[in-house]
Tab-separated table of C-alpha atoms in Angstrom:
chain	number	residue	atom	x	y	z
A	183	MET	CA	-46.355	14.508	6.903
A	184	ALA	CA	-48.198	12.961	9.938
A	185	LEU	CA	-48.200	14.853	13.437
A	186	ASP	CA	-47.177	12.309	16.197
A	187	ILE	CA	-48.143	13.405	19.818
A	188	SER	CA	-46.678	10.067	21.780
A	189	PRO	CA	-46.434	10.553	25.839
A	190	CYS	CA	-42.592	11.713	27.522
A	191	ALA	CA	-40.992	8.733	27.971
A	192	THR	CA	-36.948	9.416	28.516
A	193	ASP	CA	-35.228	12.218	30.451
A	194	ASP	CA	-34.505	14.077	26.560
A	195	ASP	CA	-38.907	13.965	26.378
A	196	LEU	CA	-38.411	15.449	29.515
A	197	GLU	CA	-36.700	18.203	28.851
A	198	ALA	CA	-38.030	18.976	25.341
A	199	TRP	CA	-41.457	18.726	27.474
A	200	ARG	CA	-39.697	21.192	29.478
A	201	ARG	CA	-38.706	23.396	26.525
A	202	VAL	CA	-41.588	23.837	25.316
A	203	ARG	CA	-43.351	24.870	28.732
A	204	ILE	CA	-40.510	27.482	29.209
A	205	ALA	CA	-40.732	28.703	25.157
A	206	VAL	CA	-44.178	29.213	26.060
A	207	ILE	CA	-45.035	30.935	29.798
A	208	PRO	CA	-41.367	32.087	30.543
A	209	TYR	CA	-42.122	34.023	33.761
A	210	GLU	CA	-43.752	31.000	35.434
A	211	ARG	CA	-40.898	28.564	36.420
A	212	THR	CA	-40.351	25.482	35.052
A	213	GLN	CA	-39.948	21.897	38.074
A	214	SER	CA	-37.590	20.210	36.645
A	215	ILE	CA	-37.017	17.099	35.478
A	216	ALA	CA	-36.301	15.158	39.087
A	217	GLU	CA	-39.928	17.424	39.856
A	218	ILE	CA	-41.370	15.959	37.039
A	219	ARG	CA	-40.476	12.308	37.494
A	220	ALA	CA	-41.477	12.958	41.228
A	221	ASP	CA	-44.366	14.193	40.812
A	222	ALA	CA	-45.558	11.027	38.662
A	223	THR	CA	-49.031	9.924	38.843
A	224	PRO	CA	-50.849	6.922	37.036
A	225	GLU	CA	-53.318	10.374	36.739
A	226	ARG	CA	-50.665	12.128	35.066
A	227	LEU	CA	-49.964	11.715	31.200
A	228	LEU	CA	-47.289	14.450	29.479
A	229	VAL	CA	-46.956	14.188	26.240
A	230	LEU	CA	-44.827	15.827	22.924
A	231	ALA	CA	-46.716	16.642	19.239
A	232	ARG	CA	-43.606	15.761	16.706
A	233	GLU	CA	-43.859	16.803	12.978
A	234	ASP	CA	-41.070	15.091	10.892
A	235	GLY	CA	-39.807	15.036	13.801
A	236	VAL	CA	-39.325	18.069	15.165
A	237	VAL	CA	-41.709	18.828	18.905
A	238	VAL	CA	-43.846	21.333	17.773
A	239	GLY	CA	-45.899	20.960	20.681
A	240	SER	CA	-46.661	19.243	24.075
A	241	GLY	CA	-49.228	18.723	26.935
A	242	MET	CA	-50.059	17.685	30.610
A	243	ALA	CA	-53.190	16.023	31.217
A	244	THR	CA	-54.593	15.114	35.071
A	245	ARG	CA	-57.098	14.688	37.319
A	246	SER	CA	-57.766	19.183	38.529
A	247	GLU	CA	-57.593	18.572	42.426
A	248	ILE	CA	-60.521	21.080	42.174
A	249	GLY	CA	-63.493	19.259	41.962
A	250	LYS	CA	-64.027	16.536	39.635
A	251	ALA	CA	-62.721	16.815	36.999
A	252	GLY	CA	-59.658	16.409	34.895
A	253	THR	CA	-57.088	19.374	33.417
A	254	VAL	CA	-56.215	19.839	30.446
A	255	ILE	CA	-53.343	21.387	28.976
A	256	PRO	CA	-52.490	22.218	25.795
A	257	ARG	CA	-49.140	24.343	24.346
A	258	VAL	CA	-47.524	24.877	21.338
A	259	LEU	CA	-44.296	27.673	20.049
A	260	PRO	CA	-44.919	30.261	18.783
A	261	GLU	CA	-43.449	29.392	15.195
A	262	HIS	CA	-46.009	26.281	15.022
A	263	ARG	CA	-49.145	28.010	16.467
A	264	ARG	CA	-52.536	28.456	13.498
A	265	ARG	CA	-51.669	24.976	11.732
A	266	GLY	CA	-54.153	22.902	14.394
A	267	TYR	CA	-51.190	20.949	16.303
A	268	GLY	CA	-54.065	23.171	19.875
A	269	THR	CA	-57.099	20.744	18.427
A	270	ALA	CA	-54.511	18.252	17.916
A	271	LEU	CA	-53.464	17.905	21.131
A	272	LEU	CA	-55.899	18.855	23.051
A	273	GLU	CA	-58.097	15.534	21.670
A	274	ARG	CA	-55.539	13.734	22.650
A	275	LEU	CA	-55.763	15.349	25.861
A	276	VAL	CA	-60.056	15.125	26.625
A	277	ASP	CA	-58.992	12.020	25.554
A	278	HIS	CA	-57.492	10.886	28.649
A	279	VAL	CA	-59.747	12.829	30.695
A	280	ALA	CA	-62.872	10.295	29.051
A	281	GLY	CA	-60.786	7.423	30.247
A	282	LEU	CA	-60.426	8.428	34.361
A	283	GLY	CA	-63.001	9.227	33.932
A	284	HIS	CA	-63.916	12.436	35.485
A	285	PRO	CA	-67.395	14.630	34.481
A	286	THR	CA	-65.788	17.852	33.564
A	287	VAL	CA	-62.724	19.040	32.148
A	288	ARG	CA	-60.844	22.879	33.327
A	289	ALA	CA	-58.146	24.776	31.579
A	290	GLY	CA	-56.422	28.048	31.950
A	291	ALA	CA	-55.361	30.675	29.857
A	292	ASP	CA	-52.978	33.666	30.575
A	293	ASP	CA	-52.898	35.403	26.980
A	294	ASP	CA	-55.911	36.587	24.943
A	295	GLY	CA	-54.226	34.001	22.250
A	296	SER	CA	-55.406	30.732	25.019
A	297	LEU	CA	-58.190	32.465	25.843
A	298	ALA	CA	-59.562	32.281	22.097
A	299	PHE	CA	-58.696	29.115	21.925
A	300	ALA	CA	-60.311	26.978	24.750
A	301	ARG	CA	-63.957	29.813	24.422
A	302	ARG	CA	-63.768	27.791	20.959
A	303	PHE	CA	-64.222	25.240	22.761
A	304	GLY	CA	-66.251	26.150	24.923
A	305	PHE	CA	-64.903	26.309	28.389
A	306	GLU	CA	-65.664	29.074	30.206
A	307	GLU	CA	-64.303	31.929	33.230
A	308	VAL	CA	-65.466	29.578	36.239
A	309	ASN	CA	-62.437	31.665	38.951
A	310	ARG	CA	-59.187	34.143	38.172
A	311	GLU	CA	-55.700	34.664	39.617
A	312	VAL	CA	-54.184	37.644	39.977
A	313	GLU	CA	-49.696	37.086	39.589
A	314	GLN	CA	-48.002	39.699	42.048
A	315	THR	CA	-44.072	39.415	41.985
A	316	TYR	CA	-42.029	41.372	44.198
A	317	ARG	CA	-38.361	42.364	43.240
A	318	LEU	CA	-35.385	42.478	45.894
A	319	THR	CA	-33.144	45.493	45.438
A	320	GLY	CA	-31.309	44.663	49.590
A	321	PRO	CA	-31.898	42.433	53.007
A	322	VAL	CA	-35.086	42.080	54.151
A	323	GLU	CA	-36.087	42.148	57.896
A	324	PRO	CA	-38.968	40.010	58.773
A	325	THR	CA	-41.148	41.153	61.861
A	326	PRO	CA	-40.601	39.080	65.302
A	327	ALA	CA	-42.395	36.281	65.284
A	328	PRO	CA	-45.420	36.081	67.405
A	329	ALA	CA	-45.685	35.464	70.555
A	330	GLY	CA	-44.846	31.543	71.521
A	331	ILE	CA	-44.246	30.715	67.837
A	332	GLU	CA	-40.701	28.913	66.700
A	333	VAL	CA	-40.357	29.000	62.706
A	334	VAL	CA	-38.289	25.803	61.748
A	335	THR	CA	-38.080	23.726	58.326
A	336	ALA	CA	-39.898	21.241	57.134
A	337	GLN	CA	-36.473	19.806	55.547
A	338	GLU	CA	-35.538	20.542	59.242
A	339	ARG	CA	-37.426	18.370	60.900
A	340	PRO	CA	-38.368	15.324	58.313
A	341	GLY	CA	-42.411	14.248	59.240
A	342	LEU	CA	-43.853	17.293	60.247
A	343	TRP	CA	-45.337	18.405	56.944
A	344	GLU	CA	-46.842	15.823	56.630
A	345	ALA	CA	-48.502	15.092	60.161
A	346	ALA	CA	-49.635	18.337	59.723
A	347	TYR	CA	-52.193	17.356	56.461
A	348	GLU	CA	-54.936	16.951	59.159
A	349	GLY	CA	-54.597	19.227	61.806
A	350	PHE	CA	-53.176	22.402	60.159
A	351	GLY	CA	-53.154	21.024	56.352
A	352	LEU	CA	-56.912	20.411	55.064
A	353	GLU	CA	-57.890	23.783	56.974
A	354	ALA	CA	-55.475	25.023	54.491
A	355	LEU	CA	-56.900	24.065	51.140
A	356	ALA	CA	-60.731	24.540	53.097
A	357	ASP	CA	-60.017	27.966	52.535
A	358	PHE	CA	-59.210	28.859	48.406
A	359	ALA	CA	-61.541	30.698	47.884
A	360	VAL	CA	-62.027	28.716	43.996
A	361	ASP	CA	-65.603	27.286	42.566
A	362	ALA	CA	-64.899	23.570	43.533
A	363	PRO	CA	-63.815	22.540	46.496
A	364	LEU	CA	-60.117	21.375	46.392
A	365	GLU	CA	-59.715	17.522	46.791
A	366	VAL	CA	-55.638	17.305	47.627
A	367	SER	CA	-54.381	13.383	50.054
A	368	PRO	CA	-52.312	13.372	51.847
A	369	GLU	CA	-50.551	11.706	48.999
A	370	GLY	CA	-50.786	14.939	47.422
A	371	TRP	CA	-50.302	17.054	49.538
A	372	THR	CA	-46.507	15.545	50.869
A	373	ARG	CA	-46.189	15.405	46.792
A	374	SER	CA	-46.777	18.535	45.222
A	375	TRP	CA	-47.486	21.632	47.938
A	376	LEU	CA	-44.021	21.454	49.634
A	377	GLY	CA	-42.264	24.164	49.217
A	378	ASP	CA	-37.849	24.132	49.193
A	379	PRO	CA	-37.379	25.369	52.033
A	380	MET	CA	-41.033	26.045	53.595
A	381	PHE	CA	-40.289	27.012	56.829
A	382	LEU	CA	-43.018	26.397	58.753
A	383	ALA	CA	-44.568	28.338	62.183
A	384	VAL	CA	-45.305	25.624	65.312
A	385	HIS	CA	-47.123	26.396	69.074
A	386	ASP	CA	-46.658	23.353	71.088
A	387	GLY	CA	-45.480	20.863	68.541
A	388	ASP	CA	-47.838	21.700	66.167
A	389	VAL	CA	-47.832	23.756	62.911
A	390	VAL	CA	-50.089	26.716	63.055
A	391	GLY	CA	-48.727	28.642	59.890
A	392	CYS	CA	-46.522	28.003	56.558
A	393	ALA	CA	-44.296	29.643	53.864
A	394	GLY	CA	-42.207	27.997	51.222
A	395	LEU	CA	-40.424	28.571	47.766
A	396	GLY	CA	-40.629	27.166	44.760
A	397	LEU	CA	-36.456	27.982	43.757
A	398	ASP	CA	-36.464	27.999	39.039
A	399	PRO	CA	-33.920	25.238	38.171
A	400	ASP	CA	-33.661	27.937	34.557
A	401	GLN	CA	-33.319	31.516	36.244
A	402	PRO	CA	-31.754	31.078	39.552
A	403	THR	CA	-32.948	34.878	40.461
A	404	ARG	CA	-36.581	34.012	40.595
A	405	ALA	CA	-38.637	31.724	43.189
A	406	GLU	CA	-42.285	31.353	43.469
A	407	ASN	CA	-44.073	32.213	46.720
A	408	GLY	CA	-45.474	28.275	47.538
A	409	LEU	CA	-48.776	28.352	48.928
A	410	THR	CA	-49.091	30.851	52.997
A	411	ALA	CA	-51.407	29.644	55.191
A	412	VAL	CA	-52.318	30.264	58.596
A	413	ARG	CA	-54.584	28.447	60.364
A	414	ARG	CA	-57.505	30.183	61.262
A	415	ASP	CA	-57.167	30.309	65.639
A	416	TRP	CA	-54.073	31.870	64.999
A	417	ARG	CA	-55.325	34.640	62.209
A	418	GLY	CA	-54.691	38.565	63.059
A	419	ARG	CA	-51.472	38.035	64.939
A	420	GLY	CA	-49.597	38.733	62.482
A	421	LEU	CA	-47.448	35.574	61.514
A	422	ALA	CA	-48.789	35.374	58.188
A	423	VAL	CA	-46.408	38.390	57.722
A	424	HIS	CA	-43.380	37.259	59.698
A	425	LEU	CA	-43.540	34.445	57.631
A	426	LYS	CA	-43.918	36.560	54.559
A	427	LEU	CA	-41.359	38.021	55.527
A	428	VAL	CA	-38.980	35.485	56.844
A	429	THR	CA	-39.104	33.566	52.185
A	430	LEU	CA	-37.957	37.041	51.388
A	431	ALA	CA	-35.643	37.335	53.542
A	432	TRP	CA	-34.008	33.887	52.612
A	433	ALA	CA	-34.832	34.925	49.466
A	434	ALA	CA	-32.187	38.053	49.186
A	435	GLU	CA	-30.122	36.147	51.254
A	436	HIS	CA	-29.485	33.934	48.693
A	437	GLY	CA	-29.106	35.943	45.768
A	438	ILE	CA	-32.819	35.577	44.462
A	439	GLU	CA	-34.254	39.449	42.585
A	440	GLU	CA	-38.252	38.909	41.691
A	441	VAL	CA	-40.278	36.209	43.562
A	442	TYR	CA	-43.949	36.013	42.128
A	443	THR	CA	-46.441	34.698	43.284
A	444	TRP	CA	-50.467	34.104	41.731
A	445	THR	CA	-52.938	34.164	44.552
A	446	GLN	CA	-57.050	33.856	44.200
A	447	ASP	CA	-58.856	37.405	42.962
A	448	GLY	CA	-61.296	35.748	45.827
A	449	ASN	CA	-58.634	36.034	48.318
A	450	ALA	CA	-58.545	39.719	48.971
A	451	ALA	CA	-56.957	39.155	52.747
A	452	MET	CA	-53.783	37.795	51.248
A	453	ARG	CA	-53.267	40.523	48.082
A	454	ALA	CA	-53.993	43.600	49.674
A	455	LEU	CA	-51.364	42.056	52.711
A	456	ASN	CA	-48.704	41.228	49.330
A	457	GLU	CA	-49.339	44.650	48.278
A	458	ARG	CA	-48.912	46.209	51.659
A	459	LEU	CA	-45.356	43.924	51.610
A	460	GLY	CA	-44.647	45.072	48.589
A	461	TYR	CA	-45.598	43.379	45.761
A	462	ASP	CA	-46.532	44.663	42.428
A	463	THR	CA	-49.963	43.529	40.018
A	464	THR	CA	-47.487	41.694	36.935
A	465	MET	CA	-50.698	39.405	35.483
A	466	VAL	CA	-53.952	37.995	35.841
A	467	GLY	CA	-54.906	34.348	34.988
A	468	ILE	CA	-58.446	32.516	34.083
A	469	GLN	CA	-59.177	29.619	34.948
A	470	LEU	CA	-62.008	28.176	32.280
A	471	ALA	CA	-64.069	24.818	32.607
A	472	ARG	CA	-66.471	22.630	31.123
A	473	PRO	CA	-68.420	19.275	30.648
A	474	LEU	CA	-66.713	16.863	28.835
A	475	ALA	CA	-70.686	15.904	27.480
A	476	GLY	CA	-70.103	17.785	23.542
A	477	LEU	CA	-66.341	18.083	23.925
A	478	LEU	CA	-64.383	17.011	20.660
A	479	GLY	CA	-67.471	13.998	19.988
A	480	HIS	CA	-67.087	12.890	23.729
A	481	ALA	CA	-70.850	11.510	24.372
């Protein structure tokens, strides 16, 4: 028997890749095939691992938006673990990152098994994220919008999100509590950071705040909070609370029962805001990194 690790090419491949992700991390939304294709870049590699035609795992390697690094995400279905598939996937993904020329490799772990696997290969913790979950049991009433603020959706105002990259987006990205600067291009901002719906707070024609949702195509009663951010000169006026409640009110009106969000451990202000609104802490994710040199034979 031989393990075959091949790039995803067809919709059937992508659906099989999705099914592995759903089985391994059922607590997170998985993109639809259309979303996966829309997010494609020349730097991203998606692979499936098959043993005698049976899918045993999957993987992704791409440029990280944090620092000068590549990200690797090997996944093996629970029933096929401890047979070397994870190592084989990691090797294929690391080779791809090496080809991109990134000196650092990043990964993540949400459970003890994944963390132990990563540490075997020399990955060390560089950051943590906290998952917080809000359970909807009825309607949500937003607080009043601050004076001078109009809240619209990006979907209602085509082009507004794209235009917000320079004056609002770069500032919001710079304020992330991560171990290295975020590097998000205008194309990445438009492709990967726009929720649907994405609520935008507008003052004098400029975006000064945002909060959105990512709907789950496989679990329609769950959604993930998208980017929630407020321009620095508008903080402390209740805008973040208003926008967050607007998203929760929309979720309640559309039959969503649970909204979750991942927040950097160092972003104490947002974690505290979520707690005040009634979010419960449900999980901790560990971000890891190591130099490419010396990993699986790379010089």
